[in-house]
Short mmCIF file of C-alpha atoms and ligand atoms in Angstrom, two decimals:
data_model
loop_
_atom_site.label_atom_id
_atom_site.label_comp_id
_atom_site.label_asym_id
_atom_site.label_seq_id
_atom_site.Cartn_x
_atom_site.Cartn_y
_atom_site.Cartn_z
CA UNK A 3 -23.59 3.11 -22.83
CA UNK A 4 -25.14 6.00 -24.26
CA UNK A 5 -22.87 8.85 -23.56
CA UNK A 6 -25.45 11.09 -21.69
CA UNK A 7 -26.88 8.95 -19.29
CA UNK A 8 -23.28 7.71 -18.92
CA UNK A 9 -22.61 11.91 -18.06
CA UNK A 10 -25.37 12.18 -15.93
CA UNK A 11 -24.75 8.27 -14.02
CA UNK A 12 -21.29 10.39 -13.22
CA UNK A 13 -22.66 13.39 -12.15
CA UNK A 14 -24.69 11.91 -9.62
CA UNK A 15 -21.42 9.78 -8.35
CA UNK A 16 -19.56 12.74 -7.70
CA UNK A 17 -21.99 15.17 -6.40
CA UNK A 18 -22.83 11.59 -3.13
CA UNK A 19 -19.42 10.56 -0.52
CA UNK A 20 -20.91 6.67 -1.14
CA UNK A 21 -21.19 5.59 2.50
CA UNK A 22 -19.78 2.06 3.70
CA UNK A 23 -22.64 -1.00 3.06
CA UNK A 24 -21.95 -1.87 6.62
CA UNK A 25 -21.94 2.11 7.77
CA UNK A 26 -25.75 3.18 10.38
CA UNK A 27 -27.25 6.44 8.78
CA UNK A 28 -26.94 8.29 12.33
CA UNK A 29 -29.21 10.39 13.40
CA UNK A 30 -26.95 13.22 12.45
CA UNK A 31 -23.97 13.06 9.06
CA UNK A 32 -21.72 13.65 11.47
CA UNK A 33 -18.01 13.11 9.44
CA UNK A 34 -14.88 12.06 11.44
CA UNK A 35 -12.48 12.57 8.20
CA UNK A 36 -14.18 16.35 8.73
CA UNK A 37 -13.48 17.00 12.85
CA UNK A 38 -10.45 16.36 12.66
CA UNK A 39 -8.28 17.67 10.22
CA UNK A 40 -9.41 20.70 11.70
CA UNK A 41 -7.23 19.05 14.58
CA UNK A 42 -9.39 17.91 17.36
CA UNK A 43 -7.92 15.44 19.43
CA UNK A 44 -9.79 11.55 19.91
CA UNK A 45 -10.26 12.44 23.70
CA UNK A 46 -11.75 16.36 22.69
CA UNK A 47 -14.76 14.15 22.06
CA UNK A 48 -14.45 10.92 23.55
CA UNK A 49 -13.42 10.99 26.59
CA UNK A 50 -12.52 8.47 29.42
CA UNK A 51 -14.09 8.56 32.56
CA UNK A 52 -12.12 6.70 35.67
CA UNK A 53 -11.74 3.09 35.96
CA UNK A 54 -11.44 4.08 31.83
CA UNK A 55 -13.76 0.46 31.20
CA UNK A 56 -15.35 3.29 28.71
CA UNK A 57 -15.13 5.83 26.40
CA UNK A 58 -18.52 8.32 26.12
CA UNK A 59 -19.96 9.35 22.92
CA UNK A 60 -19.66 14.09 23.13
CA UNK A 61 -22.45 15.50 24.89
CA UNK A 62 -24.21 18.52 22.38
CA UNK A 63 -22.54 21.53 24.03
CA UNK A 64 -19.53 20.12 23.38
CA UNK A 65 -20.25 20.54 19.13
CA UNK A 66 -22.29 23.96 19.96
CA UNK A 67 -18.91 25.36 21.43
CA UNK A 68 -18.42 25.38 17.97
CA UNK A 69 -21.80 24.72 15.99
CA UNK A 70 -23.24 27.97 17.66
CA UNK A 71 -22.02 29.75 14.30
CA UNK A 72 -20.38 27.39 12.73
CA UNK A 73 -22.27 26.04 9.15
CA UNK A 74 -26.53 27.78 10.57
CA UNK A 75 -29.10 27.53 8.69
CA UNK A 76 -27.03 24.12 6.95
CA UNK A 77 -30.45 21.40 8.04
CA UNK A 78 -27.29 18.88 9.29
CA UNK A 79 -26.72 22.23 11.56
CA UNK A 80 -30.36 22.73 12.98
CA UNK A 81 -30.98 19.72 13.52
CA UNK A 82 -28.00 19.65 15.44
CA UNK A 83 -29.00 22.85 17.05
CA UNK A 84 -33.09 21.45 17.85
CA UNK A 85 -31.78 18.53 20.02
CA UNK A 86 -29.35 21.28 22.04
CA UNK A 87 -32.25 23.57 22.56
CA UNK A 88 -34.64 20.87 23.72
CA UNK A 89 -31.82 18.94 26.01
CA UNK A 90 -32.57 15.99 23.90
CA UNK A 91 -28.89 13.85 23.30
CA UNK A 92 -28.05 13.09 20.24
CA UNK A 93 -29.70 9.05 19.80
CA UNK A 94 -26.57 7.36 17.35
CA UNK A 95 -26.86 4.27 16.51
CA UNK A 96 -23.94 2.43 18.47
CA UNK A 97 -21.71 0.37 16.03
CA UNK A 98 -18.86 -1.28 18.76
CA UNK A 99 -20.58 -3.42 21.17
CA UNK A 100 -19.78 -6.69 22.95
CA UNK A 101 -22.01 -8.61 25.18
CA UNK A 102 -21.90 -7.30 28.74
CA UNK A 103 -20.14 -10.56 30.45
CA UNK A 104 -17.33 -9.60 28.64
CA UNK A 105 -14.93 -7.63 30.68
CA UNK A 106 -13.44 -5.19 28.53
CA UNK A 107 -11.22 -1.70 29.89
CA UNK A 108 -10.22 0.70 27.78
CA UNK A 109 -7.61 1.65 30.20
CA UNK A 110 -5.86 -1.16 30.39
CA UNK A 111 -5.42 -1.33 26.76
CA UNK A 112 -3.85 2.12 26.04
CA UNK A 113 -1.63 1.98 28.67
CA UNK A 114 -0.53 -1.09 26.78
CA UNK A 115 0.10 1.41 24.28
CA UNK A 116 -2.75 0.38 21.68
CA UNK A 117 -3.64 1.89 18.95
CA UNK A 118 -7.33 3.46 18.34
CA UNK A 119 -6.69 2.76 14.82
CA UNK A 120 -6.04 -1.20 15.84
CA UNK A 121 -9.53 -1.97 17.06
CA UNK A 122 -11.48 0.54 15.41
CA UNK A 123 -9.52 1.28 11.70
CA UNK A 124 -8.32 4.27 9.99
CA UNK A 125 -10.92 6.19 12.12
CA UNK A 126 -9.17 9.58 10.34
CA UNK A 127 -9.73 8.94 7.70
CA UNK A 128 -13.83 8.25 7.48
CA UNK A 129 -16.64 10.23 6.46
CA UNK A 130 -18.97 6.97 8.42
CA UNK A 131 -18.00 4.67 11.22
CA UNK A 132 -18.72 1.34 10.90
CA UNK A 133 -17.53 -1.83 12.73
CA UNK A 134 -14.50 -2.27 10.88
CA UNK A 135 -13.04 -5.33 13.17
CA UNK A 136 -14.77 -8.30 14.12
CA UNK A 137 -15.06 -7.76 18.18
CA UNK A 138 -15.09 -11.57 18.30
CA UNK A 139 -13.77 -13.70 20.63
CA UNK A 140 -11.12 -15.45 18.58
CA UNK A 141 -10.33 -11.35 17.50
CA UNK A 142 -9.25 -10.67 20.84
CA UNK A 143 -7.22 -13.86 22.59
CA UNK A 144 -4.96 -13.47 18.76
CA UNK A 145 -4.12 -10.32 19.68
CA UNK A 146 -3.52 -11.47 23.65
CA UNK A 147 -1.51 -14.38 22.23
CA UNK A 148 0.67 -11.97 19.39
CA UNK A 149 0.93 -9.29 22.34
CA UNK A 150 1.92 -12.71 25.43
CA UNK A 151 -1.01 -11.49 27.53
CA UNK A 152 -3.14 -13.57 28.85
CA UNK A 153 -5.93 -15.95 27.57
CA UNK A 154 -7.21 -17.22 30.72
CA UNK A 155 -10.67 -17.70 30.53
CA UNK A 156 -11.35 -15.75 33.69
CA UNK A 157 -9.54 -12.97 32.48
CA UNK A 158 -12.15 -12.22 30.02
CA UNK A 159 -15.32 -13.50 31.29
CA UNK A 160 -16.60 -13.57 34.83
CA UNK A 161 -16.68 -16.74 36.42
CA UNK A 162 -19.72 -18.16 37.96
CA UNK A 163 -19.47 -19.45 41.53
C1 LIG B 3 -15.63 16.87 17.58
C2 LIG B 3 -16.40 14.66 18.02
C3 LIG B 3 -15.71 14.03 17.43
C4 LIG B 3 -13.79 13.57 17.81
C5 LIG B 3 -12.20 14.57 18.03
C6 LIG B 3 -13.86 11.94 17.59
N1 LIG B 3 -14.68 11.24 17.04
FE1 LIG B 3 -15.34 10.15 17.69
N2 LIG B 3 -17.68 10.12 17.42
C7 LIG B 3 -18.45 11.75 17.72
C8 LIG B 3 -19.91 11.48 16.86
C9 LIG B 3 -20.21 12.43 17.35
C10 LIG B 3 -19.65 9.41 17.31
C11 LIG B 3 -20.79 9.43 16.99
C12 LIG B 3 -21.45 9.68 15.41
C13 LIG B 3 -20.72 8.30 14.60
O1 LIG B 3 -20.48 7.13 15.01
O2 LIG B 3 -19.98 8.47 13.56
C14 LIG B 3 -18.24 9.35 17.52
C15 LIG B 3 -18.44 7.49 17.67
C16 LIG B 3 -17.19 7.16 17.42
C17 LIG B 3 -16.88 5.57 17.20
C18 LIG B 3 -18.17 4.82 17.42
C19 LIG B 3 -18.73 4.34 18.25
C20 LIG B 3 -19.34 3.08 18.95
O3 LIG B 3 -19.51 2.30 19.15
O4 LIG B 3 -21.08 3.37 18.21
C21 LIG B 3 -15.96 5.07 17.97
C22 LIG B 3 -15.17 4.42 18.11
C23 LIG B 3 -14.82 6.73 17.73
N3 LIG B 3 -15.82 7.73 17.30
C24 LIG B 3 -12.99 7.30 17.77
C25 LIG B 3 -12.50 8.07 17.59
C26 LIG B 3 -11.24 8.09 17.44
C27 LIG B 3 -10.49 6.51 17.54
C28 LIG B 3 -10.69 8.50 17.43
C29 LIG B 3 -10.04 10.12 17.17
C30 LIG B 3 -9.07 9.62 15.96
C31 LIG B 3 -11.74 10.48 17.04
N4 LIG B 3 -13.45 9.27 17.13
C32 LIG B 3 -12.17 11.92 17.36
C33 LIG B 3 -17.11 12.87 18.25
C34 LIG B 3 -16.04 12.78 17.91
C1 LIG B 4 -14.20 22.98 16.69
C2 LIG B 4 -14.77 23.64 16.16
C3 LIG B 4 -15.60 22.08 16.19
C4 LIG B 4 -16.52 20.85 17.21
C5 LIG B 4 -16.61 20.93 18.55
C6 LIG B 4 -17.92 20.48 15.95
N1 LIG B 4 -17.97 20.84 14.75
FE1 LIG B 4 -18.49 20.36 13.41
N2 LIG B 4 -18.03 21.96 11.75
C7 LIG B 4 -16.86 22.32 12.00
C8 LIG B 4 -16.48 22.70 11.08
C9 LIG B 4 -15.51 23.54 11.16
C10 LIG B 4 -17.09 22.29 9.71
C11 LIG B 4 -17.09 22.41 8.55
C12 LIG B 4 -18.15 23.68 8.22
C13 LIG B 4 -17.72 23.95 6.87
O1 LIG B 4 -18.04 23.12 5.72
O2 LIG B 4 -17.94 25.53 6.18
C14 LIG B 4 -17.57 21.41 10.59
C15 LIG B 4 -19.39 20.74 9.80
C16 LIG B 4 -19.86 20.11 10.17
C17 LIG B 4 -21.05 18.73 9.80
C18 LIG B 4 -21.57 19.44 7.98
C19 LIG B 4 -22.07 20.48 8.05
C20 LIG B 4 -22.73 20.34 6.49
O3 LIG B 4 -24.39 20.08 6.11
O4 LIG B 4 -21.54 21.13 5.64
C21 LIG B 4 -22.09 18.55 10.40
C22 LIG B 4 -22.84 17.86 10.79
C23 LIG B 4 -21.07 18.52 12.00
N3 LIG B 4 -20.13 19.37 11.74
C24 LIG B 4 -21.79 18.53 13.43
C25 LIG B 4 -20.55 18.40 14.18
C26 LIG B 4 -20.73 17.50 15.43
C27 LIG B 4 -22.39 16.17 15.95
C28 LIG B 4 -20.29 18.02 16.74
C29 LIG B 4 -20.27 17.47 18.08
C30 LIG B 4 -19.77 16.15 18.53
C31 LIG B 4 -19.42 18.34 16.52
N4 LIG B 4 -19.88 18.63 14.62
C32 LIG B 4 -18.50 19.28 16.60
C33 LIG B 4 -15.95 22.90 13.98
C34 LIG B 4 -16.83 21.58 14.74
C1 LIG B 5 -8.53 -2.88 22.38
C2 LIG B 5 -8.92 -2.79 21.38
C3 LIG B 5 -9.21 -0.91 21.81
C4 LIG B 5 -8.49 0.04 21.13
C5 LIG B 5 -7.44 -0.49 21.16
C6 LIG B 5 -10.10 0.52 21.56
N1 LIG B 5 -10.76 0.47 21.24
FE1 LIG B 5 -12.95 1.55 21.33
N2 LIG B 5 -13.66 0.42 22.04
C7 LIG B 5 -13.08 -1.65 21.58
C8 LIG B 5 -14.36 -2.32 22.28
C9 LIG B 5 -14.34 -3.57 22.72
C10 LIG B 5 -15.24 -2.00 22.49
C11 LIG B 5 -16.85 -1.58 22.89
C12 LIG B 5 -17.13 -1.61 24.00
C13 LIG B 5 -18.46 -1.84 25.12
O1 LIG B 5 -19.51 -2.88 24.84
O2 LIG B 5 -18.25 -2.19 26.55
C14 LIG B 5 -15.35 0.44 22.33
C15 LIG B 5 -16.07 1.00 22.30
C16 LIG B 5 -15.45 2.04 21.87
C17 LIG B 5 -16.50 3.43 21.51
C18 LIG B 5 -17.81 3.44 21.90
C19 LIG B 5 -18.15 3.32 23.78
C20 LIG B 5 -18.39 2.60 24.66
O3 LIG B 5 -17.09 3.09 25.16
O4 LIG B 5 -18.65 1.68 24.53
C21 LIG B 5 -15.90 4.57 21.73
C22 LIG B 5 -16.75 5.81 21.91
C23 LIG B 5 -14.90 4.14 21.49
N3 LIG B 5 -14.52 2.92 21.71
C24 LIG B 5 -13.30 4.94 21.10
C25 LIG B 5 -11.80 4.40 21.35
C26 LIG B 5 -10.99 5.81 21.41
C27 LIG B 5 -10.69 7.08 20.00
C28 LIG B 5 -9.99 5.26 21.63
C29 LIG B 5 -8.37 4.90 21.34
C30 LIG B 5 -8.11 6.55 22.36
C31 LIG B 5 -10.00 3.31 21.73
N4 LIG B 5 -11.97 3.06 21.58
C32 LIG B 5 -9.09 2.44 21.93
C33 LIG B 5 -11.54 -1.25 21.84
C34 LIG B 5 -10.67 -0.99 21.60
C1 LIG B 6 -4.84 -4.51 19.48
C2 LIG B 6 -4.41 -6.30 20.27
C3 LIG B 6 -5.73 -6.25 21.37
C4 LIG B 6 -6.91 -6.37 21.32
C5 LIG B 6 -7.38 -6.72 20.08
C6 LIG B 6 -7.42 -6.45 22.63
N1 LIG B 6 -7.20 -6.33 23.23
FE1 LIG B 6 -6.82 -7.38 25.15
N2 LIG B 6 -5.36 -7.11 25.93
C7 LIG B 6 -3.82 -6.52 25.16
C8 LIG B 6 -2.24 -6.28 25.90
C9 LIG B 6 -0.92 -6.21 25.18
C10 LIG B 6 -3.19 -6.59 27.31
C11 LIG B 6 -1.79 -7.05 27.74
C12 LIG B 6 -2.13 -5.59 28.73
C13 LIG B 6 -1.34 -5.67 30.20
O1 LIG B 6 -0.56 -6.07 30.59
O2 LIG B 6 -0.44 -4.43 30.65
C14 LIG B 6 -4.64 -7.52 27.59
C15 LIG B 6 -5.31 -7.22 28.58
C16 LIG B 6 -6.65 -7.45 28.53
C17 LIG B 6 -6.99 -7.39 29.61
C18 LIG B 6 -6.34 -7.27 30.86
C19 LIG B 6 -6.46 -8.79 31.67
C20 LIG B 6 -6.15 -9.28 33.12
O3 LIG B 6 -4.46 -8.63 33.42
O4 LIG B 6 -6.22 -7.94 33.68
C21 LIG B 6 -8.06 -7.92 29.61
C22 LIG B 6 -9.31 -8.43 30.15
C23 LIG B 6 -8.58 -8.06 28.67
N3 LIG B 6 -6.83 -7.78 27.94
C24 LIG B 6 -9.95 -7.95 27.73
C25 LIG B 6 -9.75 -7.68 25.99
C26 LIG B 6 -10.61 -8.36 24.95
C27 LIG B 6 -12.49 -8.91 25.97
C28 LIG B 6 -11.13 -7.81 23.92
C29 LIG B 6 -11.59 -8.07 22.54
C30 LIG B 6 -12.78 -7.48 22.99
C31 LIG B 6 -9.51 -7.41 23.81
N4 LIG B 6 -8.69 -7.79 24.73
C32 LIG B 6 -8.82 -7.46 22.77
C33 LIG B 6 -4.27 -6.24 24.04
C34 LIG B 6 -5.33 -6.51 23.31
C1 LIG B 7 -9.72 -11.69 25.52
C2 LIG B 7 -10.58 -12.39 26.15
C3 LIG B 7 -11.05 -13.85 25.84
C4 LIG B 7 -10.33 -14.96 26.54
C5 LIG B 7 -9.17 -14.58 27.47
C6 LIG B 7 -12.16 -15.58 26.53
N1 LIG B 7 -12.56 -14.70 26.11
FE1 LIG B 7 -14.49 -16.13 26.01
N2 LIG B 7 -15.49 -14.59 24.54
C7 LIG B 7 -15.05 -13.30 24.03
C8 LIG B 7 -15.83 -12.43 24.10
C9 LIG B 7 -14.96 -10.68 23.35
C10 LIG B 7 -16.29 -12.55 23.89
C11 LIG B 7 -18.24 -12.53 22.25
C12 LIG B 7 -18.24 -12.99 20.73
C13 LIG B 7 -18.92 -12.40 20.21
O1 LIG B 7 -19.91 -11.45 21.03
O2 LIG B 7 -19.14 -12.33 19.30
C14 LIG B 7 -16.98 -14.43 24.16
C15 LIG B 7 -17.78 -15.31 23.75
C16 LIG B 7 -17.80 -16.73 24.65
C17 LIG B 7 -18.76 -17.43 24.73
C18 LIG B 7 -20.00 -17.31 24.48
C19 LIG B 7 -20.32 -17.86 23.27
C20 LIG B 7 -19.86 -17.03 21.89
O3 LIG B 7 -18.82 -17.79 21.61
O4 LIG B 7 -19.40 -15.94 21.81
C21 LIG B 7 -18.17 -18.00 25.58
C22 LIG B 7 -19.35 -19.48 26.00
C23 LIG B 7 -17.10 -18.02 26.17
N3 LIG B 7 -16.62 -17.20 25.51
C24 LIG B 7 -16.03 -19.07 26.84
C25 LIG B 7 -14.91 -18.90 26.91
C26 LIG B 7 -14.43 -19.91 26.93
C27 LIG B 7 -14.43 -21.55 28.20
C28 LIG B 7 -12.20 -19.29 27.73
C29 LIG B 7 -11.37 -19.85 27.76
C30 LIG B 7 -10.83 -20.39 27.16
C31 LIG B 7 -12.47 -17.88 26.99
N4 LIG B 7 -14.08 -17.21 26.11
C32 LIG B 7 -11.43 -16.76 26.80
C33 LIG B 7 -13.37 -12.79 24.65
C34 LIG B 7 -12.48 -13.94 25.48
#
């Protein structure tokens, strides 16, 4: 290959962090890796309101506790500020979702000792998130077999009468 072209190509590759092909483009290029390296914990941003079925996404004011000053002037932070000022929720593209006919509780699993990483991958090392586990019925049932948890249809599905 032409050496000059090679150098150009290399420069182009080095200057961008390539996202995983399955990672959706988010409205704001938020990085878990960068923020978790600051010492933040998952639950600082993902609260688990009772009864603990769902983990929530952070509200914009949470971001603004730091970003009303940090990063001012940068395009991504100005965009973040605009959402905050207009009190509009950030339209994050959802990644982990199961159909509504499936019963799932975060609390049950966390109480049983499951770690975020076993279902969501090594989030703290990711600049961009994508669905790293299948979330299929077989995936749920395999872990249940392994951990000797229930495999009754009615535990995960509301049975019609
Ligand atoms: C500073 C706030 C912050 C912290 C701390 C944080 N997150 Fe997040 N998380 C976000 C934001 C913002 C999104 C939405 C954007 C995205 O998907 O990257 C998100 C999305 C996610 C999603 C995808 C949700 C979905 O289905 O769309 C998972 C899973 C997740 N975070 C897990 C974690 C885990 C595990 C940790 C701790 C290791 C963590 N997060 C720490 C802010 C945070
Ligand atoms: C505990 C403080 C803190 C919180 C809370 C926080 N951030 Fe950050 N954020 C930082 C720091 C520090 C940086 C690195 C700034 C730098 O590069 O100098 C950063 C960088 C960023 C960047 C990259 C800016 C750029 O273009 O270089 C984005 C985008 C961002 N944060 C979005 C968010 C979003 C969205 C939230 C809320 C879900 C959030 N942050 C919450 C401290 C925070
Ligand atoms: C046993 C597997 C499992 C574990 C452990 C787990 N999650 Fe999840 N997570 C899921 C599933 C399944 C969904 C989709 C839930 C839905 O659509 O109702 C999800 C969804 C999410 C979402 C999107 C919002 C929501 O609740 O739908 C976030 C954020 C999230 N998880 C964060 C975390 C964090 C942070 C931890 C660790 C404290 C964690 N998860 C542990 C399986 C898991
Ligand atoms: C990492 C392993 C793991 C994965 C993956 C997993 N589970 Fe579980 N699940 C468990 C364990 C362990 C328990 C037992 C908790 C207990 O009995 O305290 C459990 C319990 C449950 C329960 C409660 C059953 C009862 O006794 O009420 C439901 C419902 C459930 N899981 C649904 C799901 C669904 C739906 C999925 C897939 C989206 C899933 N689980 C994925 C490990 C897992
Ligand atoms: C540990 C939890 C769990 C158990 C136990 C379970 N399922 Fe499921 N099931 C799921 C999940 C999660 C999905 C959604 C899969 C998807 O979206 O791809 C699902 C989907 C389905 C579907 C929709 C079609 C499909 O395959 O996507 C049917 C029908 C179904 N389950 C029947 C059953 C029957 C019958 C049993 C008992 C033999 C059972 N399930 C046991 C978690 C479970």
